[in-house]
XYZ file of C-alpha atoms in Angstrom:
354
model
C 2.566 10.457 -21.177
C 0.842 11.773 -18.034
C -0.083 15.378 -17.303
C -0.128 16.189 -13.578
C -1.950 19.382 -12.583
C -0.447 20.472 -9.268
C 2.953 20.154 -7.564
C 1.790 19.527 -4.020
C 2.010 16.372 -1.913
C 0.013 14.280 -4.405
C 1.719 15.552 -7.549
C 5.250 15.217 -6.179
C 4.734 11.777 -4.653
C 3.092 10.529 -7.850
C 6.053 11.831 -9.871
C 8.407 9.778 -7.684
C 6.282 6.685 -8.294
C 6.381 7.345 -12.049
C 10.163 7.828 -11.989
C 10.567 4.408 -10.386
C 8.408 2.847 -13.099
C 9.870 4.772 -16.081
C 6.610 6.558 -16.896
C 6.944 9.943 -18.592
C 5.071 12.874 -17.093
C 4.891 16.672 -17.005
C 3.820 18.682 -13.953
C 1.901 21.957 -14.238
C 1.942 24.237 -11.206
C 1.368 27.966 -10.829
C 3.554 29.554 -8.154
C 5.361 27.993 -5.217
C 5.985 24.242 -5.359
C 4.896 22.222 -2.307
C 3.515 25.274 -0.489
C 1.240 23.285 1.857
C 4.016 20.802 2.615
C 6.187 23.745 3.661
C 3.426 25.171 5.869
C 2.548 21.872 7.547
C 3.160 21.603 11.275
C 4.255 25.266 11.438
C 7.242 24.364 9.268
C 7.999 21.114 11.094
C 5.918 19.105 8.570
C 3.319 16.895 10.188
C 3.759 14.582 7.221
C 1.323 11.825 8.142
C -0.061 9.787 11.042
C 1.139 6.358 12.118
C -2.431 5.411 13.065
C -5.360 5.256 10.649
C -8.668 6.545 12.033
C -12.027 6.457 10.233
C -13.339 9.152 12.568
C -10.481 11.497 11.594
C -12.039 11.560 8.108
C -15.602 11.770 9.471
C -16.128 8.109 8.449
C -15.867 8.946 4.743
C -16.118 5.708 2.738
C -13.731 6.822 0.005
C -11.122 7.991 2.530
C -11.010 4.486 3.964
C -10.413 3.015 0.513
C -7.656 5.537 -0.226
C -5.822 5.723 3.092
C -6.461 2.652 5.218
C -5.794 0.125 2.442
C -2.490 1.783 1.532
C -1.194 2.772 4.956
C 1.606 0.203 5.127
C 2.698 0.931 1.563
C 2.911 4.641 2.346
C 5.112 3.997 5.384
C 7.414 1.877 3.179
C 7.479 4.578 0.518
C 8.662 7.184 3.034
C 11.603 4.949 3.944
C 12.375 4.318 0.273
C 12.536 8.079 -0.299
C 14.841 8.414 2.752
C 12.182 10.392 4.634
C 12.918 9.140 8.142
C 10.275 9.995 10.719
C 9.294 9.847 14.359
C 5.801 9.723 15.853
C 4.496 11.471 18.943
C 2.059 9.965 21.447
C -0.917 10.729 19.204
C 0.653 9.197 16.087
C 1.578 12.502 14.430
C 4.585 11.837 12.213
C 7.391 14.347 11.653
C 10.703 14.111 9.775
C 13.652 13.701 12.131
C 14.901 17.064 10.890
C 11.600 18.682 11.961
C 11.915 20.670 8.736
C 9.277 20.836 6.002
C 11.955 21.967 3.557
C 13.903 18.727 4.000
C 10.770 16.735 3.084
C 10.187 18.880 -0.001
C 13.830 18.536 -1.047
C 13.617 14.737 -0.800
C 10.418 14.643 -2.846
C 12.078 16.799 -5.518
C 15.402 14.935 -5.481
C 14.453 12.214 -7.959
C 12.106 14.216 -10.185
C 13.431 14.503 -13.739
C 10.182 15.444 -15.485
C 9.410 19.041 -16.383
C 7.613 21.331 -13.929
C 5.917 24.098 -15.912
C 4.933 27.262 -14.025
C 1.507 27.980 -15.479
C -2.132 27.904 -14.435
C -4.300 25.337 -16.193
C -7.592 26.824 -17.352
C -8.938 24.249 -19.807
C -8.836 20.595 -20.878
C -9.424 19.461 -24.443
C -9.912 15.954 -25.848
C -8.646 15.543 -29.422
C -8.345 12.204 -31.231
C -8.379 10.296 -27.957
C -5.624 12.416 -26.349
C -5.847 15.204 -23.779
C -4.473 18.731 -24.160
C -4.176 21.487 -21.567
C -4.789 25.158 -22.376
C -5.049 24.127 -26.047
C -1.263 23.921 -26.217
C 0.261 21.382 -23.812
C 0.030 17.729 -24.796
C -0.838 15.222 -26.034
C -1.390 13.273 -22.812
C -2.714 9.742 -22.451
C -3.634 10.377 -18.814
C -4.389 13.428 -16.675
C -4.216 13.745 -12.886
C -6.008 16.587 -11.088
C -3.842 17.271 -8.028
C -4.595 20.967 -7.529
C -5.635 20.857 -3.897
C -8.221 23.372 -2.646
C -8.292 27.181 -2.233
C -7.308 26.859 1.460
C -4.500 29.224 2.572
C -4.613 31.183 -0.721
C -5.439 34.876 -0.819
C -8.055 36.118 -3.254
C -8.271 35.735 -6.151
C -8.152 31.985 -5.523
C -6.520 29.703 -8.099
C -8.927 29.067 -10.976
C -10.729 25.736 -10.985
C -12.725 26.631 -14.087
C -11.258 23.681 -15.975
C -12.863 21.362 -13.402
C -16.223 23.105 -13.716
C -16.007 22.723 -17.497
C -15.897 18.940 -17.051
C -19.443 19.038 -15.692
C -18.490 17.418 -12.393
C -20.424 17.900 -9.173
C -18.164 20.264 -7.256
C -19.336 20.875 -3.686
C -18.769 24.337 -2.226
C -15.381 24.864 -0.612
C -15.505 25.998 3.015
C -12.518 26.898 5.216
C -11.637 24.123 7.638
C -9.024 23.588 10.341
C -9.516 27.205 11.204
C -10.578 29.372 14.115
C -14.131 30.494 14.925
C -15.498 34.025 14.980
C -17.830 35.193 17.743
C -20.005 38.189 18.521
C -18.995 37.922 22.170
C -16.935 40.912 23.331
C -13.615 39.245 24.143
C -11.073 41.722 22.770
C -9.830 42.444 26.294
C -8.619 38.826 26.637
C -7.052 38.688 23.146
C -3.721 36.878 23.355
C -4.719 34.828 26.403
C -4.193 31.072 26.272
C -5.607 28.296 28.368
C -5.442 24.506 28.347
C -8.993 23.270 28.624
C -11.710 21.188 27.036
C -13.771 22.563 24.157
C -17.174 21.182 23.136
C -19.030 22.059 19.939
C -22.811 22.308 20.076
C -25.009 22.712 17.013
C -28.724 23.321 17.539
C -28.102 22.488 21.234
C -26.764 19.000 20.380
C -23.202 18.033 21.385
C -21.196 17.318 18.214
C -17.644 16.815 19.475
C -15.423 17.493 22.506
C -11.646 17.749 22.652
C -8.956 18.863 25.089
C -6.126 21.204 24.158
C -4.889 24.765 24.158
C -7.383 27.519 23.346
C -6.152 30.903 22.100
C -8.398 33.961 22.409
C -8.326 36.564 19.612
C -9.973 39.964 19.175
C -13.137 38.440 17.757
C -12.786 34.684 18.075
C -10.861 31.644 19.265
C -8.248 29.342 17.766
C -5.885 26.492 18.681
C -5.537 22.919 17.395
C -8.492 21.604 19.400
C -10.639 24.498 18.141
C -9.542 23.904 14.540
C -10.557 20.269 14.865
C -14.007 21.424 15.950
C -14.203 23.484 12.739
C -13.777 20.262 10.762
C -16.806 18.770 12.528
C -18.681 22.061 12.078
C -18.128 21.943 8.301
C -19.047 18.261 8.056
C -22.444 18.885 9.701
C -25.100 18.039 7.110
C -28.209 19.684 8.564
C -29.255 23.319 8.813
C -27.387 25.222 11.525
C -29.764 27.464 13.465
C -27.464 27.954 16.430
C -23.846 27.021 17.131
C -21.695 27.616 20.174
C -18.688 26.258 22.029
C -18.486 25.461 25.711
C -15.020 25.771 27.250
C -13.986 24.149 30.514
C -11.105 26.444 31.456
C -9.680 24.108 34.088
C -9.627 20.316 34.286
C -9.592 20.523 38.082
C -11.701 22.472 40.582
C -10.216 25.007 42.995
C -11.462 27.427 45.607
C -9.721 30.245 43.756
C -8.533 30.405 40.115
C -6.267 33.473 40.198
C -3.115 31.322 40.060
C -4.736 28.915 37.575
C -5.708 31.289 34.761
C -3.727 34.067 33.074
C -4.435 37.369 34.899
C -6.542 39.119 32.261
C -8.519 35.926 31.561
C -9.140 35.483 35.278
C -10.261 39.123 35.599
C -12.598 38.690 32.633
C -14.292 35.654 34.181
C -14.793 37.480 37.477
C -16.101 40.681 35.862
C -18.561 38.793 33.656
C -19.531 36.168 36.254
C -18.416 33.317 33.974
C -18.510 29.716 35.156
C -14.892 28.505 34.886
C -16.103 25.075 33.763
C -18.770 26.335 31.367
C -17.690 29.381 29.356
C -20.029 29.843 26.365
C -18.684 31.228 23.069
C -21.357 31.915 20.445
C -20.212 31.065 16.895
C -20.978 33.426 14.040
C -18.803 31.566 11.518
C -15.177 30.776 10.776
C -12.292 32.962 9.666
C -11.572 33.397 5.945
C -10.214 30.810 3.508
C -6.726 32.337 3.424
C -6.314 31.446 7.111
C -7.547 27.855 6.677
C -5.170 24.899 6.690
C -7.508 22.822 4.507
C -10.979 23.169 3.005
C -14.028 20.975 3.030
C -15.814 20.604 -0.285
C -14.508 19.633 -3.708
C -15.299 16.956 -6.272
C -18.156 14.844 -4.925
C -17.304 11.199 -4.245
C -20.184 10.145 -6.509
C -18.023 11.302 -9.446
C -15.058 9.078 -8.483
C -14.282 5.379 -8.969
C -12.397 3.480 -6.254
C -9.153 3.820 -8.270
C -9.728 7.629 -8.253
C -10.512 7.806 -11.963
C -13.420 10.001 -12.999
C -16.563 8.075 -13.890
C -17.394 10.446 -16.753
C -13.941 10.605 -18.374
C -11.574 7.816 -19.317
C -8.007 8.220 -18.044
C -8.588 11.348 -15.918
C -7.889 10.940 -12.199
C -8.351 13.190 -9.158
C -7.121 12.868 -5.584
C -6.097 14.603 -2.400
C -7.766 17.805 -1.227
C -9.585 18.475 -4.516
C -11.878 15.616 -3.454
C -14.669 16.362 -0.987
C -12.728 14.689 1.825
C -11.145 16.540 4.723
C -9.850 15.484 8.097
C -8.889 16.841 11.499
C -5.356 17.954 12.428
C -2.686 15.315 12.879
C -1.168 14.740 9.431
C -4.320 13.110 8.067
C -4.819 15.547 5.185
C -1.268 15.153 3.857
C -1.644 11.395 4.348
C -4.724 11.493 2.113
C -2.755 13.283 -0.622
C 0.240 10.928 -0.430
C -2.033 7.863 -0.355
C -3.962 9.200 -3.362
C -0.662 9.141 -5.276
C -0.284 5.438 -4.487
C -3.817 4.615 -5.671
C -3.548 6.657 -8.881
C -0.022 5.490 -9.625
C -1.002 1.849 -9.249
C -3.987 2.263 -11.562
C -2.056 4.063 -14.328
C 0.870 1.624 -14.112
C -1.544 -1.318 -14.434
C -3.300 0.346 -17.382
C -0.004 0.893 -19.219
C 1.252 -2.628 -18.424
C -1.905 -4.210 -19.855
C -1.747 -2.341 -23.173
């Protein structure tokens, strides 16, 4: 019997794998089932990416072992579950329905195991079996599939049961999120521009990307900006100074009044801003509840290649609870789904060899 803590992408995909292999399981999930699946792609569900990229995961060694090695199997599993997809020019995969709900419904279609609406606060080991909250069990295997605090309002879901295991849990930080600034830009709030954004930390260029930038009362957002936040959070050194340079126009003109939105154009004129070199000082990111994912989580030093915990026999962890995060493009959901393949394979092999 397997206890699965979390009914997100990892927990639901793993349950489908267990159903196919006649393995009994129980899912524990507090609140809405598949909430991040439903939110993905603004409801269109950017379910995965047809192209694997090491750089999308900031060259994380464990991500490569989880995702790259199982990419073809994941694509086959989508078809087996009748999740038919299309890819855009950048490899972002969406269901043909362009509906996150249809993906969730297909993941739930074959699930016959119980889904118990409760928050897990503790794990106990008794006579070689695991129990949850001193009452649910016994379980031969446990899977931690809780995800991270990203997109939750305070108080965040409790991860005290993970802390009680004595694992190295790196601080969660909001990622795939907009940046705050102390620059006075409220007058251009709501303006949008397609340009190139470049992140500088301590005056060193970290990453550049083209896309749409959205100005807010006290910051900036947009997919390209959110990707920069992923690089910002993955920076390992001390940040003394951080800023973003924005090239507001890919081409040069004698006059930009018909190129930029009127209030953005007026702002650049009034403040004598170089159209190709607008500087936005960064004071931090927005709060966790606005983040699509979070960096931080269980350190990779605690995890074996099959995603079992090194310190505990038959406990596994995967997806966003691991200290692995990626840029936009379906990569984070792909990590969760691929984690289900790795964990499922390991547990199935363990049971078959008994």
